PDB file of C-alpha atoms and ligand atoms in Angstrom:
ATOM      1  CA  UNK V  19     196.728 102.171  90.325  1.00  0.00           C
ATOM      2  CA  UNK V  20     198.599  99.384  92.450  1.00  0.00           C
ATOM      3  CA  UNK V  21     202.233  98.969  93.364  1.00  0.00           C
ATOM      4  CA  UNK V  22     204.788  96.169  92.665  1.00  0.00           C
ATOM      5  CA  UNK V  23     205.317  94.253  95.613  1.00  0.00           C
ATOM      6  CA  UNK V  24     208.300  93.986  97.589  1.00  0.00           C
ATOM      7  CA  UNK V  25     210.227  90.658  97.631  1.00  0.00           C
ATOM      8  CA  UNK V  26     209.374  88.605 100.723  1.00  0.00           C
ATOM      9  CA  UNK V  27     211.815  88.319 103.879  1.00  0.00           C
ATOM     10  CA  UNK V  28     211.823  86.954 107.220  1.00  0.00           C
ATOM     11  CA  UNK V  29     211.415  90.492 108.514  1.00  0.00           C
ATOM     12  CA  UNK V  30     207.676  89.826 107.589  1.00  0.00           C
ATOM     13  CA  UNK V  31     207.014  87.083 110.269  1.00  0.00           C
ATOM     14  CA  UNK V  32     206.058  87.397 113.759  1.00  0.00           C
ATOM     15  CA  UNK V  33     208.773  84.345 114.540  1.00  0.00           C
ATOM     16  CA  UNK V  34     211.001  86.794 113.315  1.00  0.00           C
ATOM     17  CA  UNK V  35     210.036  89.611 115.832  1.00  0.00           C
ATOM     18  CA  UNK V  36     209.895  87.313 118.630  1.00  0.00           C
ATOM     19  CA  UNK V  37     213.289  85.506 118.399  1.00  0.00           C
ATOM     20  CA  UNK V  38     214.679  89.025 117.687  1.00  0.00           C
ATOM     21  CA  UNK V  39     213.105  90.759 120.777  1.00  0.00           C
ATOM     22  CA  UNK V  40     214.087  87.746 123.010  1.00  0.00           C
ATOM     23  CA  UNK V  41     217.777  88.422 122.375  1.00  0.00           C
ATOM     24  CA  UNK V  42     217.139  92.296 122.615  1.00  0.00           C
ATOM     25  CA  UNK V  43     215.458  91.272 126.226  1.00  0.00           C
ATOM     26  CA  UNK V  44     218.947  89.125 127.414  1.00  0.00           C
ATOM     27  CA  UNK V  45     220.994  92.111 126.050  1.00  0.00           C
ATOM     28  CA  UNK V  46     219.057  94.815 127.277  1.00  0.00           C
ATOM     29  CA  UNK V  47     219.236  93.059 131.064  1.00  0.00           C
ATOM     30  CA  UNK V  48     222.588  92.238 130.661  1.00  0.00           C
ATOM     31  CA  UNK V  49     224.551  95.376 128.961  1.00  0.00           C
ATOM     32  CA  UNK V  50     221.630  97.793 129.149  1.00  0.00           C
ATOM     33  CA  UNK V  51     221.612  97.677 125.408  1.00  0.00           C
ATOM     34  CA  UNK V  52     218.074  99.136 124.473  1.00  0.00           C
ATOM     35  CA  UNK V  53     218.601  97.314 120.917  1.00  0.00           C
ATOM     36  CA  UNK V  54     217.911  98.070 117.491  1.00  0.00           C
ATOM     37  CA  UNK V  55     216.901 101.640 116.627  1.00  0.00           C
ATOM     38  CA  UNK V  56     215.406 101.223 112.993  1.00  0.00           C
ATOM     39  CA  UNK V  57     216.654 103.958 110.228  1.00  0.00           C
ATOM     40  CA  UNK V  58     218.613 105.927 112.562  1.00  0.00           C
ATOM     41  CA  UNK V  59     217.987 108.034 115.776  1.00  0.00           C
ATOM     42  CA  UNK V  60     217.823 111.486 113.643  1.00  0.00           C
ATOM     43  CA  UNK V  61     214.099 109.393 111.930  1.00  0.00           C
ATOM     44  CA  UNK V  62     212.798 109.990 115.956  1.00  0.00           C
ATOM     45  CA  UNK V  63     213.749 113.430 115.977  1.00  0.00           C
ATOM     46  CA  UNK V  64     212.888 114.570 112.624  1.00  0.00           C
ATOM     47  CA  UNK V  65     209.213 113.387 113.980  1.00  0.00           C
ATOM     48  CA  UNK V  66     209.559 114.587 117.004  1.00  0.00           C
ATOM     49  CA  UNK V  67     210.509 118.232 115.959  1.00  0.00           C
ATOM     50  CA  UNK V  68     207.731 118.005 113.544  1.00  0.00           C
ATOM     51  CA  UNK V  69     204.806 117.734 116.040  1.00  0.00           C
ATOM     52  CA  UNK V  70     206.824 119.869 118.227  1.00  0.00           C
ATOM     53  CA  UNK V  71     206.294 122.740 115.127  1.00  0.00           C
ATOM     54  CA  UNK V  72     202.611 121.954 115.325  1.00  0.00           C
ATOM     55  CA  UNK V  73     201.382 124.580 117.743  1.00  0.00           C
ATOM     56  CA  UNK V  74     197.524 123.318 117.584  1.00  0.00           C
ATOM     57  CA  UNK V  75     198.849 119.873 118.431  1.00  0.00           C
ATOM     58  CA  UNK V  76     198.803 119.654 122.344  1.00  0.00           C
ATOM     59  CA  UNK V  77     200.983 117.332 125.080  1.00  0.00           C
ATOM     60  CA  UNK V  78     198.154 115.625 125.965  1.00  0.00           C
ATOM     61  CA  UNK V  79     197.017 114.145 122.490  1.00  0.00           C
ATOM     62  CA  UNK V  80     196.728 110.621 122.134  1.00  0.00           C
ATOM     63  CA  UNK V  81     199.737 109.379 119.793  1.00  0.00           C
ATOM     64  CA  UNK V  82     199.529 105.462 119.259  1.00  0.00           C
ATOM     65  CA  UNK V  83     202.832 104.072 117.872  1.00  0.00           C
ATOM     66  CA  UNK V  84     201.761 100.725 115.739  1.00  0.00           C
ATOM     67  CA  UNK V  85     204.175  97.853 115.814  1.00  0.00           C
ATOM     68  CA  UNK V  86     206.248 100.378 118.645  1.00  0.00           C
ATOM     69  CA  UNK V  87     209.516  97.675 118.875  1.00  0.00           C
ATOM     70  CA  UNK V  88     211.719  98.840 121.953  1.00  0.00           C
ATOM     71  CA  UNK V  89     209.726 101.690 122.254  1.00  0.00           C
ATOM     72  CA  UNK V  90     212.243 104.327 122.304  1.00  0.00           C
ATOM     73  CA  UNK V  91     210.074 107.084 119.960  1.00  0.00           C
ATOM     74  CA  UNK V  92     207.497 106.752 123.198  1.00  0.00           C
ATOM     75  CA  UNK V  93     210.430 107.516 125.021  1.00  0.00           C
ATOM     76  CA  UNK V  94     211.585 110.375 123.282  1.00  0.00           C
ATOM     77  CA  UNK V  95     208.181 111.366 123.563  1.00  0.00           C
ATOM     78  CA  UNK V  96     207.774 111.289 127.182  1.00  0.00           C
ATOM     79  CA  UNK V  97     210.510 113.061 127.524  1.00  0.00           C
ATOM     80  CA  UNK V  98     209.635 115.969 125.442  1.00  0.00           C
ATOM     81  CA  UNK V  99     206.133 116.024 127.844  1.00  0.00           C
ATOM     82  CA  UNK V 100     203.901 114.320 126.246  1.00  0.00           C
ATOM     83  CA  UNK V 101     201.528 112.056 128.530  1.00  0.00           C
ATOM     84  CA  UNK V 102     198.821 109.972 126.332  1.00  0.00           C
ATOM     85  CA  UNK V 103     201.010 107.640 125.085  1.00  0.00           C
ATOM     86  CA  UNK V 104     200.219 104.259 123.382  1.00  0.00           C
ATOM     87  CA  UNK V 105     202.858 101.376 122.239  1.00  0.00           C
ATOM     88  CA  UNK V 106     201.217  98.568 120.317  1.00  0.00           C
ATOM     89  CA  UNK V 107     203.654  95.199 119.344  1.00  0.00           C
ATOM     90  CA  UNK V 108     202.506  91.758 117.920  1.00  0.00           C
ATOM     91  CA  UNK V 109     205.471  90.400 119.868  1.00  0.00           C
ATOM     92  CA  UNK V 110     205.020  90.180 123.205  1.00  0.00           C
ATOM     93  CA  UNK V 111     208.731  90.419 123.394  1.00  0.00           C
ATOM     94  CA  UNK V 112     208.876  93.453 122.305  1.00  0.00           C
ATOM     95  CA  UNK V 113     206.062  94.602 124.779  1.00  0.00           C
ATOM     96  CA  UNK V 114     207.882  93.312 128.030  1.00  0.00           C
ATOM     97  CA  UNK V 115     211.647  95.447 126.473  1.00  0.00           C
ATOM     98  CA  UNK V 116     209.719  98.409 125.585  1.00  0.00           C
ATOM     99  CA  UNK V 117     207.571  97.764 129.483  1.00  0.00           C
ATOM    100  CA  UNK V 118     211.094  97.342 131.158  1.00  0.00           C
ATOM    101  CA  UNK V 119     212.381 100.789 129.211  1.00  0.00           C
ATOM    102  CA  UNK V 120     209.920 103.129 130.612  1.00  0.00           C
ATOM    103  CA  UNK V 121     209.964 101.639 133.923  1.00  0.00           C
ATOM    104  CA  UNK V 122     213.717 102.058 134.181  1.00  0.00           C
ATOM    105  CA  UNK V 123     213.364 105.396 132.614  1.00  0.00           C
ATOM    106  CA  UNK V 124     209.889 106.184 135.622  1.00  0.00           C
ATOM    107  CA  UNK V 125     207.918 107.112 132.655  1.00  0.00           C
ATOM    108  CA  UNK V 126     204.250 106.200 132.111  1.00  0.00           C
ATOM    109  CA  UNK V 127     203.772 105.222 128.598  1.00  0.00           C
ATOM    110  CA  UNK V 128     201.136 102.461 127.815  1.00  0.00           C
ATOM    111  CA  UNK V 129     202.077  98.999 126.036  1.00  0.00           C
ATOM    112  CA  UNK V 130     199.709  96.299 124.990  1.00  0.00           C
ATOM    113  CA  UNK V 131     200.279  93.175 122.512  1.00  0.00           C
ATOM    114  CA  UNK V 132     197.941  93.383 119.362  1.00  0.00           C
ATOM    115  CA  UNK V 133     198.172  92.357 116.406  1.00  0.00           C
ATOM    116  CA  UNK V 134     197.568  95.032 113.966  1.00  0.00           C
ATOM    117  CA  UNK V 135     196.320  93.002 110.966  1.00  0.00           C
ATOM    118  CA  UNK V 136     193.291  91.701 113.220  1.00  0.00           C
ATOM    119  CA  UNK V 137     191.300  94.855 111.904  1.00  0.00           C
ATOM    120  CA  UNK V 138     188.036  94.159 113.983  1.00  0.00           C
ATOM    121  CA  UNK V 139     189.646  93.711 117.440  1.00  0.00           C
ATOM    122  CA  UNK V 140     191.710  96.654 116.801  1.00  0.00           C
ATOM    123  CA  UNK V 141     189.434  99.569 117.569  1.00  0.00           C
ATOM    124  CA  UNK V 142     188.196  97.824 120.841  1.00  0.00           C
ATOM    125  CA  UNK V 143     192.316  97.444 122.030  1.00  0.00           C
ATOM    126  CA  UNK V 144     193.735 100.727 120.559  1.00  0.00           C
ATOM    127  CA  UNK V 145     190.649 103.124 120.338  1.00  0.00           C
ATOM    128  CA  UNK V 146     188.833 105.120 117.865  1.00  0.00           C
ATOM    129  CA  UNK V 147     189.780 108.294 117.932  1.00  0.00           C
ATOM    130  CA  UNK V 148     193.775 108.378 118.323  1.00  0.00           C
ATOM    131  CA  UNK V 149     195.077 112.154 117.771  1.00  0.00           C
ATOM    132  CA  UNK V 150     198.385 110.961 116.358  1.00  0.00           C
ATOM    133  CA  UNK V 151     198.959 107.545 115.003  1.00  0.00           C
ATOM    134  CA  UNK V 152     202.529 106.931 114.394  1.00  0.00           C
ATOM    135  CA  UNK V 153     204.473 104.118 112.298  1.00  0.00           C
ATOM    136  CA  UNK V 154     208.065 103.794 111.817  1.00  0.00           C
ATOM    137  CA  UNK V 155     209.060 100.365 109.546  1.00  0.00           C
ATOM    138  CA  UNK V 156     205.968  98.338 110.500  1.00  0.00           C
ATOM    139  CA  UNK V 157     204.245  98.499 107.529  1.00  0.00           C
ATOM    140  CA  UNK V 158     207.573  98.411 105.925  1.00  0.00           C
ATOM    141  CA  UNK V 159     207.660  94.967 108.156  1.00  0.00           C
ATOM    142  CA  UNK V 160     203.950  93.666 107.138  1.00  0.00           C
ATOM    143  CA  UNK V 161     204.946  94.061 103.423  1.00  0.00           C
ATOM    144  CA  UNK V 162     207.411  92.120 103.239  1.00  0.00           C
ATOM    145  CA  UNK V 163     205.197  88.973 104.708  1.00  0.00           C
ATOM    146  CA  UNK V 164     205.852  85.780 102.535  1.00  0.00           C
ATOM    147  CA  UNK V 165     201.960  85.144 102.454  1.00  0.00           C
ATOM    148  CA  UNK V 166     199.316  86.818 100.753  1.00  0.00           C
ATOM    149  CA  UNK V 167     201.342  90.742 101.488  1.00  0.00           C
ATOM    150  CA  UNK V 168     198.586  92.827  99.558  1.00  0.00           C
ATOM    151  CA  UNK V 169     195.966  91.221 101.787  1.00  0.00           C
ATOM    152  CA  UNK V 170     197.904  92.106 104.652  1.00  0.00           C
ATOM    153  CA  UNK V 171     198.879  95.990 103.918  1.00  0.00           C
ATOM    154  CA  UNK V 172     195.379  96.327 103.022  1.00  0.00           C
ATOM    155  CA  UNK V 173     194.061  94.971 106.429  1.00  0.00           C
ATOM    156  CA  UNK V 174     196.668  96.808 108.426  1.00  0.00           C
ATOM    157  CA  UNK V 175     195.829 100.458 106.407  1.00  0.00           C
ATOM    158  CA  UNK V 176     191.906  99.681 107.102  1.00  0.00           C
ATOM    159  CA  UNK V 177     193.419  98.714 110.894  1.00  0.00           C
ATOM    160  CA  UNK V 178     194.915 102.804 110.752  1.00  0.00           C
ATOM    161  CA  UNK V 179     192.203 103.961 109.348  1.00  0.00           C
ATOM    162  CA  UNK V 180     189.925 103.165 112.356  1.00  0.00           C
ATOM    163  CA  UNK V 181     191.225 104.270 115.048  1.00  0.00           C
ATOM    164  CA  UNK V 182     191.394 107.570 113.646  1.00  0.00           C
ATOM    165  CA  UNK V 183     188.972 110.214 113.457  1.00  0.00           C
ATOM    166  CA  UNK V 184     188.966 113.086 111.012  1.00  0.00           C
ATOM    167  CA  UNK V 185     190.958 115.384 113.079  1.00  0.00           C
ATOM    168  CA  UNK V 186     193.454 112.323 113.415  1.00  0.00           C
ATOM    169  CA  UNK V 187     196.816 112.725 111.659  1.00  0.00           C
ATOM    170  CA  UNK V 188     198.823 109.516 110.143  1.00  0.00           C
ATOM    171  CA  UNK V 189     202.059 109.636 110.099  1.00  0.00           C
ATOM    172  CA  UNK V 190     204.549 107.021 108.807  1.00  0.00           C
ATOM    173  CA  UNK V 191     208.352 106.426 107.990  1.00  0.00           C
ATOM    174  CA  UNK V 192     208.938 103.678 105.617  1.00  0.00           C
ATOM    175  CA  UNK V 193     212.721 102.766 104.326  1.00  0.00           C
ATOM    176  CA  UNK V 194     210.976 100.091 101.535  1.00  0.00           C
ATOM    177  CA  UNK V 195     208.286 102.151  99.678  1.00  0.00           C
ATOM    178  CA  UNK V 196     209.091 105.570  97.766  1.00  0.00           C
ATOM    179  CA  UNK V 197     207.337 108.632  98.380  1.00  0.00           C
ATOM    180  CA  UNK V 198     205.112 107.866  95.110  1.00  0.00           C
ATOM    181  CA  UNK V 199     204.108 104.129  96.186  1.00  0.00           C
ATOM    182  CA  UNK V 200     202.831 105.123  99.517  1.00  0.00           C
ATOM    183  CA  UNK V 201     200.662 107.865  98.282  1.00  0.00           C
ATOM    184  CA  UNK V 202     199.601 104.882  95.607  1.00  0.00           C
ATOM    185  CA  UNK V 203     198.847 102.304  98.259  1.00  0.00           C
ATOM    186  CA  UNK V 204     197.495 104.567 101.138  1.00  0.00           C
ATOM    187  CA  UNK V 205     194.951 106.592  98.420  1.00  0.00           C
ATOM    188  CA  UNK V 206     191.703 105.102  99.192  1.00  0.00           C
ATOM    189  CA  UNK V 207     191.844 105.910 102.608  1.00  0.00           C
ATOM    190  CA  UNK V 208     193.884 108.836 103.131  1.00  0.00           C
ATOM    191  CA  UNK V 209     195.136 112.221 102.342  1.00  0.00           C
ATOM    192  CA  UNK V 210     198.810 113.413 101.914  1.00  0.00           C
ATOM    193  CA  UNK V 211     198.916 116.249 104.299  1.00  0.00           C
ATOM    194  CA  UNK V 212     202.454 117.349 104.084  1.00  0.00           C
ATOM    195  CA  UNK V 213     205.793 115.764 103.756  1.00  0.00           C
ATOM    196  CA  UNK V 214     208.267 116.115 106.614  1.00  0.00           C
ATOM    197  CA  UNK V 215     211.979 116.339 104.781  1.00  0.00           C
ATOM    198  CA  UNK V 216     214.475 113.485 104.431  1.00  0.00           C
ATOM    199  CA  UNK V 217     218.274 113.814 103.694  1.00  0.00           C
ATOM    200  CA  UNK V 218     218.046 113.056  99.725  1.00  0.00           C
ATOM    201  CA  UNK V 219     220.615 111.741  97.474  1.00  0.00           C
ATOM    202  CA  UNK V 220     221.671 112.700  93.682  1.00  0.00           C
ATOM    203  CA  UNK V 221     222.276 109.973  91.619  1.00  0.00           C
ATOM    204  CA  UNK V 222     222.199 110.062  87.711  1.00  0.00           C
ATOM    205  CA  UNK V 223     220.451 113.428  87.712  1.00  0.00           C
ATOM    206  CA  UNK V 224     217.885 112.154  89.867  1.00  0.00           C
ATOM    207  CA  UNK V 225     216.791 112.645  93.599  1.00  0.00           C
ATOM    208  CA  UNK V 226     215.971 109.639  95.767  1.00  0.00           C
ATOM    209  CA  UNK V 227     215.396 109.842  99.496  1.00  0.00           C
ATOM    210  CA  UNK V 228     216.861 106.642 101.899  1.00  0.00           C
ATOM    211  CA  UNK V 229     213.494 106.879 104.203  1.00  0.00           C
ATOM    212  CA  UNK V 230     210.380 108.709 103.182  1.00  0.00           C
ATOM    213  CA  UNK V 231     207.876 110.628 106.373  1.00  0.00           C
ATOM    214  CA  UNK V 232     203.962 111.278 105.166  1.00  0.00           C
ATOM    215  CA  UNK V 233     201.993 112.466 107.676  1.00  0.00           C
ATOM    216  CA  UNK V 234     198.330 111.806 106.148  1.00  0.00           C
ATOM    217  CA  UNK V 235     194.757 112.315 107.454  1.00  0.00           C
ATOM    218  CA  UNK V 236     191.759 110.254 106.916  1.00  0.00           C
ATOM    219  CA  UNK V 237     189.581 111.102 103.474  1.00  0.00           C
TER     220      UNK V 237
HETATM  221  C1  SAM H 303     211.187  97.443 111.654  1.00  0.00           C
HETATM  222  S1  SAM H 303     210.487  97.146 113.253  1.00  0.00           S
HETATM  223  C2  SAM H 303     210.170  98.817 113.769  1.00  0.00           C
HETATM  224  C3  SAM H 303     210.032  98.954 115.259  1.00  0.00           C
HETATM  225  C4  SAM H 303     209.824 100.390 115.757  1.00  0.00           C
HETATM  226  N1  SAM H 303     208.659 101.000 115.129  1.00  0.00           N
HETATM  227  C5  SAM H 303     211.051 101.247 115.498  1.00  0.00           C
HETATM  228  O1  SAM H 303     210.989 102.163 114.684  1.00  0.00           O
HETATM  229  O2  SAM H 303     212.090 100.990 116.134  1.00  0.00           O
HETATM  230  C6  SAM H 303     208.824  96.554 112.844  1.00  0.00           C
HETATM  231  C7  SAM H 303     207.965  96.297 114.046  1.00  0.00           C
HETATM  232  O3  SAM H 303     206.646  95.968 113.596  1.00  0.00           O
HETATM  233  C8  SAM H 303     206.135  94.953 114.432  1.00  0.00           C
HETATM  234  N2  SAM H 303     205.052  94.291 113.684  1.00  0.00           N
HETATM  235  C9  SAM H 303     205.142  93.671 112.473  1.00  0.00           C
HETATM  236  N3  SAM H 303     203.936  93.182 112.096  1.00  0.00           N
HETATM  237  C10 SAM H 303     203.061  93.533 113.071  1.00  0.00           C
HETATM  238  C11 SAM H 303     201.664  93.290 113.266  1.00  0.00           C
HETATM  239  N4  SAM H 303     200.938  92.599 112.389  1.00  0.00           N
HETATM  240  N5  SAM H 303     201.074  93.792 114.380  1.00  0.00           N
HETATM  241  C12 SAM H 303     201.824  94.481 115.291  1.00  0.00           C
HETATM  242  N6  SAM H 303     203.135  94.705 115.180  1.00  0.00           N
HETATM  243  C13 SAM H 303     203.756  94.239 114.078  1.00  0.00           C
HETATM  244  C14 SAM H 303     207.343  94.067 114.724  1.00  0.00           C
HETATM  245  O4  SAM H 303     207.169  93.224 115.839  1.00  0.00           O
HETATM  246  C15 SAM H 303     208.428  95.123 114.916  1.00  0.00           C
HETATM  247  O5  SAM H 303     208.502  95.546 116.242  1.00  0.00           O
END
């Protein structure tokens, strides 16, 4: 089975990301703006109070947050006690806001640039055995690339898929793909292990969800 794929936007290109973080940079030093916060703050917490349900889940697990933006899940993280904490941006933009966040904020949270779709480097930068790797609209992002996007969401899931071992959870937030298309696309590789709930919608008789959460584990 495949999926359609989405139509192609800018919001696929690392020039994109960078000219977008750049300005986030000016307004973040200048109005203390921490910038965009994609699908809504209640997306960080609906995580967040997931894991928090999850007694065998410890503060010390290693949660990895691929294509991490701003950073402000890590945050949110920190704050709740967690203390293995790993942001990973293509933009090096992105890693010097989300660097100058948690210093202002004194809390230790890792950054480095990588580029998730370079599959091979990936387990040397990130690790193989992440307890918790997270993703909020960055595959959303890759699949929207105006070049070859099937090659690309197929490197970045075998770039997931890696650093995780078989204890590992998955779990991702995508605003582009339903429910259905991710468990499509993600099949090979990867088990659903639960949903956590969305608001939904009613519209014709049917329910639709504005952002879907999977959390999945490795086959
Ligand atoms: C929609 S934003 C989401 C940012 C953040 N996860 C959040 O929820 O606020 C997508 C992010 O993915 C990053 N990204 C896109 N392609 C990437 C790639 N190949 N490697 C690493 N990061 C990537 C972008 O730089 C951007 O920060």
């Amino acid at each position: 089975m495949s999926v359609e794929e989405l139509n192609c936007s800018e919001l696929g290109t690392k020039d994109y990301w960078d000219k977008s973080y750049a300005r986030e940079i000016k307004n973040y030093k200048n109005f203390g703006d921490v910038g965009e916060i994609w699908f809504d703050e209640d997306s960080h917490i609906r995580v967040i109070n997931w894991l928090l349900q999850q007694d065998y889940i410890s503060n010390d697990v290693t949660i990895a947050d691929m294509g991490c933006g701003n950073g402000m899940l890590l945050i949110e993280l920190a704050r709740e006690g967690y203390k293995n904490l790993l942001g990973v941006d293509y933009s090096p933009k992105a890693i010097e806001l989300a660097e100058q966040i948690a210093k202002d904020q004194d809390l230790n949270i890792s950054y480095k640039v990588v580029d998730l779709l370079n599959t091979e480097l990936c387990q040397q930068q990130i690790g193989k055995s992440i307890g918790i790797v997270h993703d909020k609209g960055t595959y959303d992002a890759i699949s929207l690339c105006p070049d070859n996007p099937k090659e690309k969401r197929d490197a970045y899931i075998s770039t997931v898929y890696n650093v995780m071992d078989e204890k590992s959870l998955f779990i991702i937030t995508s605003c582009n793909w339903t429910e259905d298309e991710l468990l499509t696309s993600f099949a090979n590789k990867f088990c659903k292990k639960c949903i956590i709930p969305t608001p939904t919608f009613k519209f014709g008789g049917k329910v639709g969800s504005v952002v879907t959460s999977i959390v999945f584990t490795k086959k």
